[in-house]
GROMACS .gro file of C-alpha atoms in nm:
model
  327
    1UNK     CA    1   4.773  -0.697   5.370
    2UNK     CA    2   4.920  -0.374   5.359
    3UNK     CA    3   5.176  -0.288   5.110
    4UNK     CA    4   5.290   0.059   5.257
    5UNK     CA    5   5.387  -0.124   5.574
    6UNK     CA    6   5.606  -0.391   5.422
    7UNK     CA    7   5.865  -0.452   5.142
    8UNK     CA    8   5.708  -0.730   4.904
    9UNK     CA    9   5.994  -0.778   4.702
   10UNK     CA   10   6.164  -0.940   5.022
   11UNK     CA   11   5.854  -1.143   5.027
   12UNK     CA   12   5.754  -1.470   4.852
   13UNK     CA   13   5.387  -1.609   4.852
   14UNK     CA   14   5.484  -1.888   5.097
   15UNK     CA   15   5.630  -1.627   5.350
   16UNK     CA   16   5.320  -1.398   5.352
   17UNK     CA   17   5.065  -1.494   5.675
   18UNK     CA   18   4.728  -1.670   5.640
   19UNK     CA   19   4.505  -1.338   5.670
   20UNK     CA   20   4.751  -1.177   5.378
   21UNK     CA   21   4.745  -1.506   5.163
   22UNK     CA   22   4.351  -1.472   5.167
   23UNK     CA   23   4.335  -1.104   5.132
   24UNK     CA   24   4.566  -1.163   4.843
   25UNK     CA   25   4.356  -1.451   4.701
   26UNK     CA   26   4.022  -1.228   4.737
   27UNK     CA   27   4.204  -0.927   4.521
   28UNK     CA   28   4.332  -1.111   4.258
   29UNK     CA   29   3.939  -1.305   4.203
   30UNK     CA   30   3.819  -0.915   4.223
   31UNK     CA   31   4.036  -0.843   3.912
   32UNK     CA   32   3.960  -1.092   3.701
   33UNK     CA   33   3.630  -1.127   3.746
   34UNK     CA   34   3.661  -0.765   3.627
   35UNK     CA   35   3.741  -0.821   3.335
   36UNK     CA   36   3.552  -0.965   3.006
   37UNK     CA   37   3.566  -1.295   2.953
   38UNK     CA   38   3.825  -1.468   2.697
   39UNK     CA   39   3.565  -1.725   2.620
   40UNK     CA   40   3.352  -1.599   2.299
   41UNK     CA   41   2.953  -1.606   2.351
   42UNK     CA   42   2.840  -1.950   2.183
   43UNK     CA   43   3.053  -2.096   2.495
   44UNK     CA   44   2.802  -1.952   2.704
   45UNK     CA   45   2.459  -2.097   2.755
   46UNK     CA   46   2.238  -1.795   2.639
   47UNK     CA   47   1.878  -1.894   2.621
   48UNK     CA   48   1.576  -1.619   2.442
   49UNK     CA   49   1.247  -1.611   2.531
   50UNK     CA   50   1.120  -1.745   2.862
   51UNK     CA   51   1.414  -1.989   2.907
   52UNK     CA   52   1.630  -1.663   3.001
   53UNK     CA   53   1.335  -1.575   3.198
   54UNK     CA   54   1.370  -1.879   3.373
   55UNK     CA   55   1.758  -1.832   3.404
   56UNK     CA   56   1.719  -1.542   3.537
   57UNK     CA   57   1.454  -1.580   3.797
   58UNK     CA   58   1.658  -1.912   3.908
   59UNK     CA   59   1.969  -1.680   4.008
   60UNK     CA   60   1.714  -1.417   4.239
   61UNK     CA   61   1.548  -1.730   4.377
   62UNK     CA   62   1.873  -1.895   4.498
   63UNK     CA   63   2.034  -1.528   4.581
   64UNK     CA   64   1.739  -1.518   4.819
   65UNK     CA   65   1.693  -1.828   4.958
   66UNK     CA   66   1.311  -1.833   4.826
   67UNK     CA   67   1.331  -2.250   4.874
   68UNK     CA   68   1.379  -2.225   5.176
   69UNK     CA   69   0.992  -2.160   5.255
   70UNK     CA   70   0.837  -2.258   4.937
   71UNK     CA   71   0.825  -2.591   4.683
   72UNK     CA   72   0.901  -2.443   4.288
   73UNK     CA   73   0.835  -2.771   4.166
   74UNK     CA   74   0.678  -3.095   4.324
   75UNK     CA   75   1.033  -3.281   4.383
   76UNK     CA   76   1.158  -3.001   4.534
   77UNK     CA   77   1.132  -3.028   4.916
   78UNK     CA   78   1.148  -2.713   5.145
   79UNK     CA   79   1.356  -2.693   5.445
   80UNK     CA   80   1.036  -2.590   5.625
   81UNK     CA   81   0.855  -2.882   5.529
   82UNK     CA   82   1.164  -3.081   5.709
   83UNK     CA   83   1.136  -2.935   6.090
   84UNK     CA   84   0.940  -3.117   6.318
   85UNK     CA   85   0.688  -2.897   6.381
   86UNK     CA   86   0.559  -2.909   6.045
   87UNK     CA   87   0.475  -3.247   6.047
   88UNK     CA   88   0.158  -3.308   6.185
   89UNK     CA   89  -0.180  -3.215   6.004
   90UNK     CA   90  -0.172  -2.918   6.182
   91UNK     CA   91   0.188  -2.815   6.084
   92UNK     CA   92   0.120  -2.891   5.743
   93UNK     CA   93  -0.165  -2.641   5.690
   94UNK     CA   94   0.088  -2.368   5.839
   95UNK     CA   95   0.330  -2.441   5.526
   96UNK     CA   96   0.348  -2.165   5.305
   97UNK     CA   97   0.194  -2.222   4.978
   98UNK     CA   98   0.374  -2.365   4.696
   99UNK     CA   99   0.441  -2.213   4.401
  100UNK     CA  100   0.455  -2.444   4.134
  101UNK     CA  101   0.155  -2.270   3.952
  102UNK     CA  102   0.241  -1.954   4.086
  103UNK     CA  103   0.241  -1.767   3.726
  104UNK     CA  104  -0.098  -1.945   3.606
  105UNK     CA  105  -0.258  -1.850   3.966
  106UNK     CA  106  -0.207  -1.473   4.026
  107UNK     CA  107  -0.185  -1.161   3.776
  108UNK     CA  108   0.139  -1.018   3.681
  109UNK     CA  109   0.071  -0.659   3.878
  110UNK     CA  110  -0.097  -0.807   4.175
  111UNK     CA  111   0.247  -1.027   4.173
  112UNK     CA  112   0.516  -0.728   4.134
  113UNK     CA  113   0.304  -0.527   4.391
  114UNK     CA  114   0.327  -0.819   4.669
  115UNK     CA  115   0.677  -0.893   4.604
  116UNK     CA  116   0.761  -0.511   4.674
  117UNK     CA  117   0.531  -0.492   4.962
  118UNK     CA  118   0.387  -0.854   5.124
  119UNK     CA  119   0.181  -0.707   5.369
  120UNK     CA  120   0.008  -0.528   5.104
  121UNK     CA  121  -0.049  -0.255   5.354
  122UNK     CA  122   0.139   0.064   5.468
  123UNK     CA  123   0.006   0.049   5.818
  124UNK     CA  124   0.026  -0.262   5.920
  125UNK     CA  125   0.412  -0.405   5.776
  126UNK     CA  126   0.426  -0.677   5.994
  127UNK     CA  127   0.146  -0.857   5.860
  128UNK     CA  128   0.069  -1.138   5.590
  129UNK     CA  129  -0.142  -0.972   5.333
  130UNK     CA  130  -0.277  -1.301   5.161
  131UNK     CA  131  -0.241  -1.538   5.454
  132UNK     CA  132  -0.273  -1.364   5.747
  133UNK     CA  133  -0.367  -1.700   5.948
  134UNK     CA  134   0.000  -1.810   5.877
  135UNK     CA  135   0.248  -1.843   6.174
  136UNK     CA  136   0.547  -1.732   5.922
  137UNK     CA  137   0.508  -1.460   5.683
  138UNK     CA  138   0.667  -1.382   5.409
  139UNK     CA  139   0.943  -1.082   5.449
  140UNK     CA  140   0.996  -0.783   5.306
  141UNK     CA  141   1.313  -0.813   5.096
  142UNK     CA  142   1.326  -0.471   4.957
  143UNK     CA  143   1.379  -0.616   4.615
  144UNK     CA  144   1.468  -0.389   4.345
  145UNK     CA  145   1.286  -0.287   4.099
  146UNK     CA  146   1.441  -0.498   3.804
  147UNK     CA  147   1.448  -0.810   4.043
  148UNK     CA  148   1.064  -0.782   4.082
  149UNK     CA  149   1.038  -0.742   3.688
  150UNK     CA  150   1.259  -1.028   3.671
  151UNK     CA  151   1.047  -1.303   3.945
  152UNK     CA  152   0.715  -1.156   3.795
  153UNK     CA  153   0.912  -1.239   3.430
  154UNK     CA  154   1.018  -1.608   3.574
  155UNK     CA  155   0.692  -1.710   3.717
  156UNK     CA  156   0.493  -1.627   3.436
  157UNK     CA  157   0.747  -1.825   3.227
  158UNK     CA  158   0.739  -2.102   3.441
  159UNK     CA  159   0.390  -2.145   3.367
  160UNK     CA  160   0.394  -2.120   3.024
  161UNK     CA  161   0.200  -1.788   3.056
  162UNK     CA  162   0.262  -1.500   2.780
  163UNK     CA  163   0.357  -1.173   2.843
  164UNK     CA  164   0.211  -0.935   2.836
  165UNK     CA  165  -0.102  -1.091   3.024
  166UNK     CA  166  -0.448  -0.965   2.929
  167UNK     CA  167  -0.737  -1.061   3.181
  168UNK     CA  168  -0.968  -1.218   2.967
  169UNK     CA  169  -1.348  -1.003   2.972
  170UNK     CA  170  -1.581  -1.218   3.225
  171UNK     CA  171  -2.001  -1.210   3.128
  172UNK     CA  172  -2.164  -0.992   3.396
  173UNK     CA  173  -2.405  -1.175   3.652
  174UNK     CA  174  -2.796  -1.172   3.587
  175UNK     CA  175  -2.992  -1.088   3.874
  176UNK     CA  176  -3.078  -1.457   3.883
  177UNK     CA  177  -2.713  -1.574   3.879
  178UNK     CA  178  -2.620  -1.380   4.143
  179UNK     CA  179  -2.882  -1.551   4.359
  180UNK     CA  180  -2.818  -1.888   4.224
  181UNK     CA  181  -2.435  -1.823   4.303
  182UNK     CA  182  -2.487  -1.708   4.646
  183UNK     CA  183  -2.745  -2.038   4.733
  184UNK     CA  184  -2.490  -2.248   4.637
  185UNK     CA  185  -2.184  -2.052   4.806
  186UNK     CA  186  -2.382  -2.050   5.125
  187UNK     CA  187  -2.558  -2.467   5.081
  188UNK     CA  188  -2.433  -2.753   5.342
  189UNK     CA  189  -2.307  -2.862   5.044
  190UNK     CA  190  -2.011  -2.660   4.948
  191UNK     CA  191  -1.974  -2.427   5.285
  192UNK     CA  192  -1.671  -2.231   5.118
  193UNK     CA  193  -1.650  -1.984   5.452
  194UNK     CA  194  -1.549  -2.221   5.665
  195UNK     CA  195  -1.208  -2.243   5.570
  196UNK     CA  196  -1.137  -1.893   5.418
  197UNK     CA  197  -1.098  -1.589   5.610
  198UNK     CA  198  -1.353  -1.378   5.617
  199UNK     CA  199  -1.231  -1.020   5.772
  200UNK     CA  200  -1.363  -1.141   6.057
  201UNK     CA  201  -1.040  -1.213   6.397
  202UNK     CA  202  -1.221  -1.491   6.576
  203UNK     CA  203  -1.321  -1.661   6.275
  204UNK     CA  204  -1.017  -1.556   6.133
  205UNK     CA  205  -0.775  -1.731   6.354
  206UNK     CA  206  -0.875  -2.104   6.247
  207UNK     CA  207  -0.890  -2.020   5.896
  208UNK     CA  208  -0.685  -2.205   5.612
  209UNK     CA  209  -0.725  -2.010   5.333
  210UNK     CA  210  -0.716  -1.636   5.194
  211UNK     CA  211  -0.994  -1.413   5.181
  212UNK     CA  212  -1.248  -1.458   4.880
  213UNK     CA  213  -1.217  -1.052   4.842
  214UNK     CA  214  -0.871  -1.084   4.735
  215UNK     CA  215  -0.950  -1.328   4.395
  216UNK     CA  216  -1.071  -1.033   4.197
  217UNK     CA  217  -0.732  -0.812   4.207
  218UNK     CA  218  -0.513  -1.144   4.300
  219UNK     CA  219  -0.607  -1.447   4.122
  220UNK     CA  220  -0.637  -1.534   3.669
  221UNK     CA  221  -1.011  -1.650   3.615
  222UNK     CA  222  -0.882  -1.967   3.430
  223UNK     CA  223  -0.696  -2.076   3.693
  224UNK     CA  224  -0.983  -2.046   3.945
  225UNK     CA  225  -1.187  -2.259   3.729
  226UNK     CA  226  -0.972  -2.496   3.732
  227UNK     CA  227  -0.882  -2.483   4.071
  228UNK     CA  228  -1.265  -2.501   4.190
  229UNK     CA  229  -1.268  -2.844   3.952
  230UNK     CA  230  -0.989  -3.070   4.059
  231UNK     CA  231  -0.750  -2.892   4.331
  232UNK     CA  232  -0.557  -3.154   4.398
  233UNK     CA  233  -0.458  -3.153   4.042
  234UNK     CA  234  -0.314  -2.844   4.100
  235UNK     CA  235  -0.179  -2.877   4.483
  236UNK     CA  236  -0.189  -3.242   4.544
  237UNK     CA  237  -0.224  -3.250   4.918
  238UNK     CA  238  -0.427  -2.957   4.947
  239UNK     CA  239  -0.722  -2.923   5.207
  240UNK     CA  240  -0.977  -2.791   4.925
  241UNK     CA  241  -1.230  -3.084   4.827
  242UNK     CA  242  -1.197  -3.222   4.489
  243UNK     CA  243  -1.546  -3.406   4.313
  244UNK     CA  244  -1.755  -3.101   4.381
  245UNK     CA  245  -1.848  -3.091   4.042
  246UNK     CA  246  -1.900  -3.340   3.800
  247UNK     CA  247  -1.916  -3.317   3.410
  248UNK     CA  248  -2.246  -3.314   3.239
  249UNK     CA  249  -2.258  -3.349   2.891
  250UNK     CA  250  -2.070  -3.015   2.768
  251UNK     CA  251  -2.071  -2.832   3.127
  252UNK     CA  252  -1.984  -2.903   3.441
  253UNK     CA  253  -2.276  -2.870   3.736
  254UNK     CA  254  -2.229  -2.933   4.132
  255UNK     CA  255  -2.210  -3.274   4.244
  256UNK     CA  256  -2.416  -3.259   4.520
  257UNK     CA  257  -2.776  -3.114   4.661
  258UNK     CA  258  -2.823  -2.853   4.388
  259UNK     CA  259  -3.063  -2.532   4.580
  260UNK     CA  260  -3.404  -2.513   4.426
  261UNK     CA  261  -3.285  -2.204   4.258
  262UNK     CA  262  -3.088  -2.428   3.998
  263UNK     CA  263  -3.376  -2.566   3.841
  264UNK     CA  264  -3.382  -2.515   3.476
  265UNK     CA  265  -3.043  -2.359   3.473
  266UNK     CA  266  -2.838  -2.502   3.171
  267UNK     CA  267  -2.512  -2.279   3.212
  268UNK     CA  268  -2.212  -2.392   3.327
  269UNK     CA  269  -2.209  -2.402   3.703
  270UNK     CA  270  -1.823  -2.375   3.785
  271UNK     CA  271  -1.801  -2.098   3.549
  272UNK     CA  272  -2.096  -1.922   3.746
  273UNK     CA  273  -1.939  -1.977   4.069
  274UNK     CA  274  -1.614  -1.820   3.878
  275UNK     CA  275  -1.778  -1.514   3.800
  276UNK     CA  276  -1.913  -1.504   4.080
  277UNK     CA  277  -1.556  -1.457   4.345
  278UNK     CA  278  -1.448  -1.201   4.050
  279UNK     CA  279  -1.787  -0.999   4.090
  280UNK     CA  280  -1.751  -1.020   4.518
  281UNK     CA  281  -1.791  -0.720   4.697
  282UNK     CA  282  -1.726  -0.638   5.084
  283UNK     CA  283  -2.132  -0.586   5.123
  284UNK     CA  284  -2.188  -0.916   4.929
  285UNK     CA  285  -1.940  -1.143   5.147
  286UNK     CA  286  -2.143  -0.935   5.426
  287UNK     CA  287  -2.455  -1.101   5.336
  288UNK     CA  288  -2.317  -1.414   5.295
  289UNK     CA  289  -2.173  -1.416   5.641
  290UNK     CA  290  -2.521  -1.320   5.717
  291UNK     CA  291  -2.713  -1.600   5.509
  292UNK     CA  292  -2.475  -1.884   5.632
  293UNK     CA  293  -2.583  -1.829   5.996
  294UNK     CA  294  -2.396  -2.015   6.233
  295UNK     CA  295  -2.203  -2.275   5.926
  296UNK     CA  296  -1.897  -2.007   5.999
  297UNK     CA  297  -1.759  -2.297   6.286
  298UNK     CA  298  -1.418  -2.262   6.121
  299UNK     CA  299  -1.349  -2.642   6.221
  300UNK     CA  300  -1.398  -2.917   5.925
  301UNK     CA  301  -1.728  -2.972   5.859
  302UNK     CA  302  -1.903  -3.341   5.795
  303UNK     CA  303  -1.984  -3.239   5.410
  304UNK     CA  304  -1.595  -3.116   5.368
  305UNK     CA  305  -1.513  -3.441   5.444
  306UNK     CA  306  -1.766  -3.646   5.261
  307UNK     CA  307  -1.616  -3.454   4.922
  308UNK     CA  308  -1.263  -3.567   5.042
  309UNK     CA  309  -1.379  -3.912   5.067
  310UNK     CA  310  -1.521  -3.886   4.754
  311UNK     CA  311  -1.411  -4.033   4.399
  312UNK     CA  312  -1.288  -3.811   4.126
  313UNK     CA  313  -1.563  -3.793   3.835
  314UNK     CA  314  -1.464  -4.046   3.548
  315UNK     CA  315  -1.441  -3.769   3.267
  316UNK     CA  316  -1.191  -3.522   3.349
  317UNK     CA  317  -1.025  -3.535   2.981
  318UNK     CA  318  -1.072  -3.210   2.857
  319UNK     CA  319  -0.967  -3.040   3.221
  320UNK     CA  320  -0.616  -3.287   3.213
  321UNK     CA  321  -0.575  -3.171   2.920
  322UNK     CA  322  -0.605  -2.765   2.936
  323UNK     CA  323  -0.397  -2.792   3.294
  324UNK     CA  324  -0.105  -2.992   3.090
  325UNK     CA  325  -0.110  -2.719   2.906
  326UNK     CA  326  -0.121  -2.404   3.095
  327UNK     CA  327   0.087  -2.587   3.335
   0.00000   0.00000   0.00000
């Protein structure tokens, strides 16, 4: 449509071609979408607080396509989770995670600093830097800076989280906790390398869940805690065991073969294993690649799938009700 080539006032809208019509069309949107609105603002649904969090967020999530890969709430469906070869067990544990808890899982920092960068890593920017074990990775989307602020903003609010978020002060180990903690992490029991990577490529390959080094910077203690209770509260579906601990009077303690070390311990023995992954060191996962010996077979092992088998313990009141909450 070019107005130096043509005299419009021999012209009438009918008489001007398709590719002017739409060029026409296009300009005249332009212009008044330039201009303020007519309407005044109580037409306009303007919500404070963590609803216009959640407004907000919803507009960079569709902008992006985010759905696409990953489930924001349980009904929601990804278009991943519809191809064929994601169907089989197999193809199902190459999904990317869901995010439904996202804000209650991860830290507000660690968050902003994957979303700028997901292969948390300057040399390596091809590569997953959670899930590395992933056929699909997550891609760099250059966001800018205020859409970071904004997702970080809309998961937290999604989760009922406040902002800011303070990382609540953990009790160090005892000498004695630490050993307890690494017996259990390392019993027939609850053989948590299997499944996780471990830094290590040929174990690496088969695994199904991030490295343990990462829960320290990544992951909220709460949510760990409950997550080591009752996962498929959280991620129904999910390949981590539920029932490995059961509630004992005021505490919680493994529900399995406790290690002799145990004996006499009265503390809560989630919360140990809790403080334990936030304490985790590269020399510490070391030795417990070391101590587990040849348990690392990253294929399912028989006690894995004893736990699935297993029934959830009876009283699991005041852990439905803290996850209704935060959730």
């Amino acid at each position: 449509f070019e107005p130096q080539d043509a005299n419009l006032k021999q012209w009438t809208p009918k008489e001007l071609p398709p590719e002017a019509s739409q060029q026409v069309r296009a300009l005249t949107t332009f212009l008044m979408g330039s201009v303020s609105s007519q309407y005044p603002e109580r037409y306009f649904y303007l919500p404070p607080g963590q609803k216009k969090d959640m407004q907000e967020g919803w507009w960079i999530v569709k902008k992006y396509n985010c759905m696409g890969c990953h489930q924001f709430t349980l009904d929601q469906e990804s278009v991943l989770m519809t191809l064929p070869v994601y169907q089989t067990p197999d193809g199902k544990g190459q999904l990317p995670p869901r995010l439904v808890t996202e804000g209650a899982r991860v830290g507000p920092e660690w968050l902003a600093r994957f979303l700028a960068n997901p292969a948390l890593s300057e040399k390596e920017p091809d590569r997953d830097g959670v899930r590395g074990y992933l056929k699909v990775r997550m891609p760099t989307f250059n966001f800018s800076p205020i859409e970071i602020q904004k997702l970080v903003r809309f998961f937290q609010a999604l989760s009922a989280q406040p902002i800011p978020y303070i990382p609540p002060r953990l009790e160090p180990l005892t000498t004695q906790e630490t050993a307890m903690a690494r017996a259990l992490f390392t019993s027939k029991g609850a053989p948590c390398l299997k499944c996780h990577a471990i830094g290590v490529p040929a174990h690496d390959k088969y695994a199904s869940a991030p490295n343990f080094l990462l829960a320290q910077d990544r992951l909220k203690p709460d949510w760990v805690t409950h997550w080591i209770l009752d996962p498929a509260m959280i991620d129904p579906g999910t390949a981590m065991p539920s029932g490995l601990f059961k509630e004992a009077q005021d505490h919680w303690v493994f529900n399995g073969p406790t290690p002799p070390i145990f004996k006499g311990y009265e503390g809560d023995q989630a919360n140990l294993l809790m403080r334990y992954l936030f304490e985790l060191t590269p020399a510490e996962q070391q030795r417990l690649i070391q101590m587990s010996g040849g348990s690392l077979n990253p294929a399912p092992s028989k006690a894995s799938s004893e736990w699935r088998a297993k029934p959830q313990p009876k009283s699991r009141r005041a852990l439905v009700g803290t996850l209704l909450q935060a959730h």
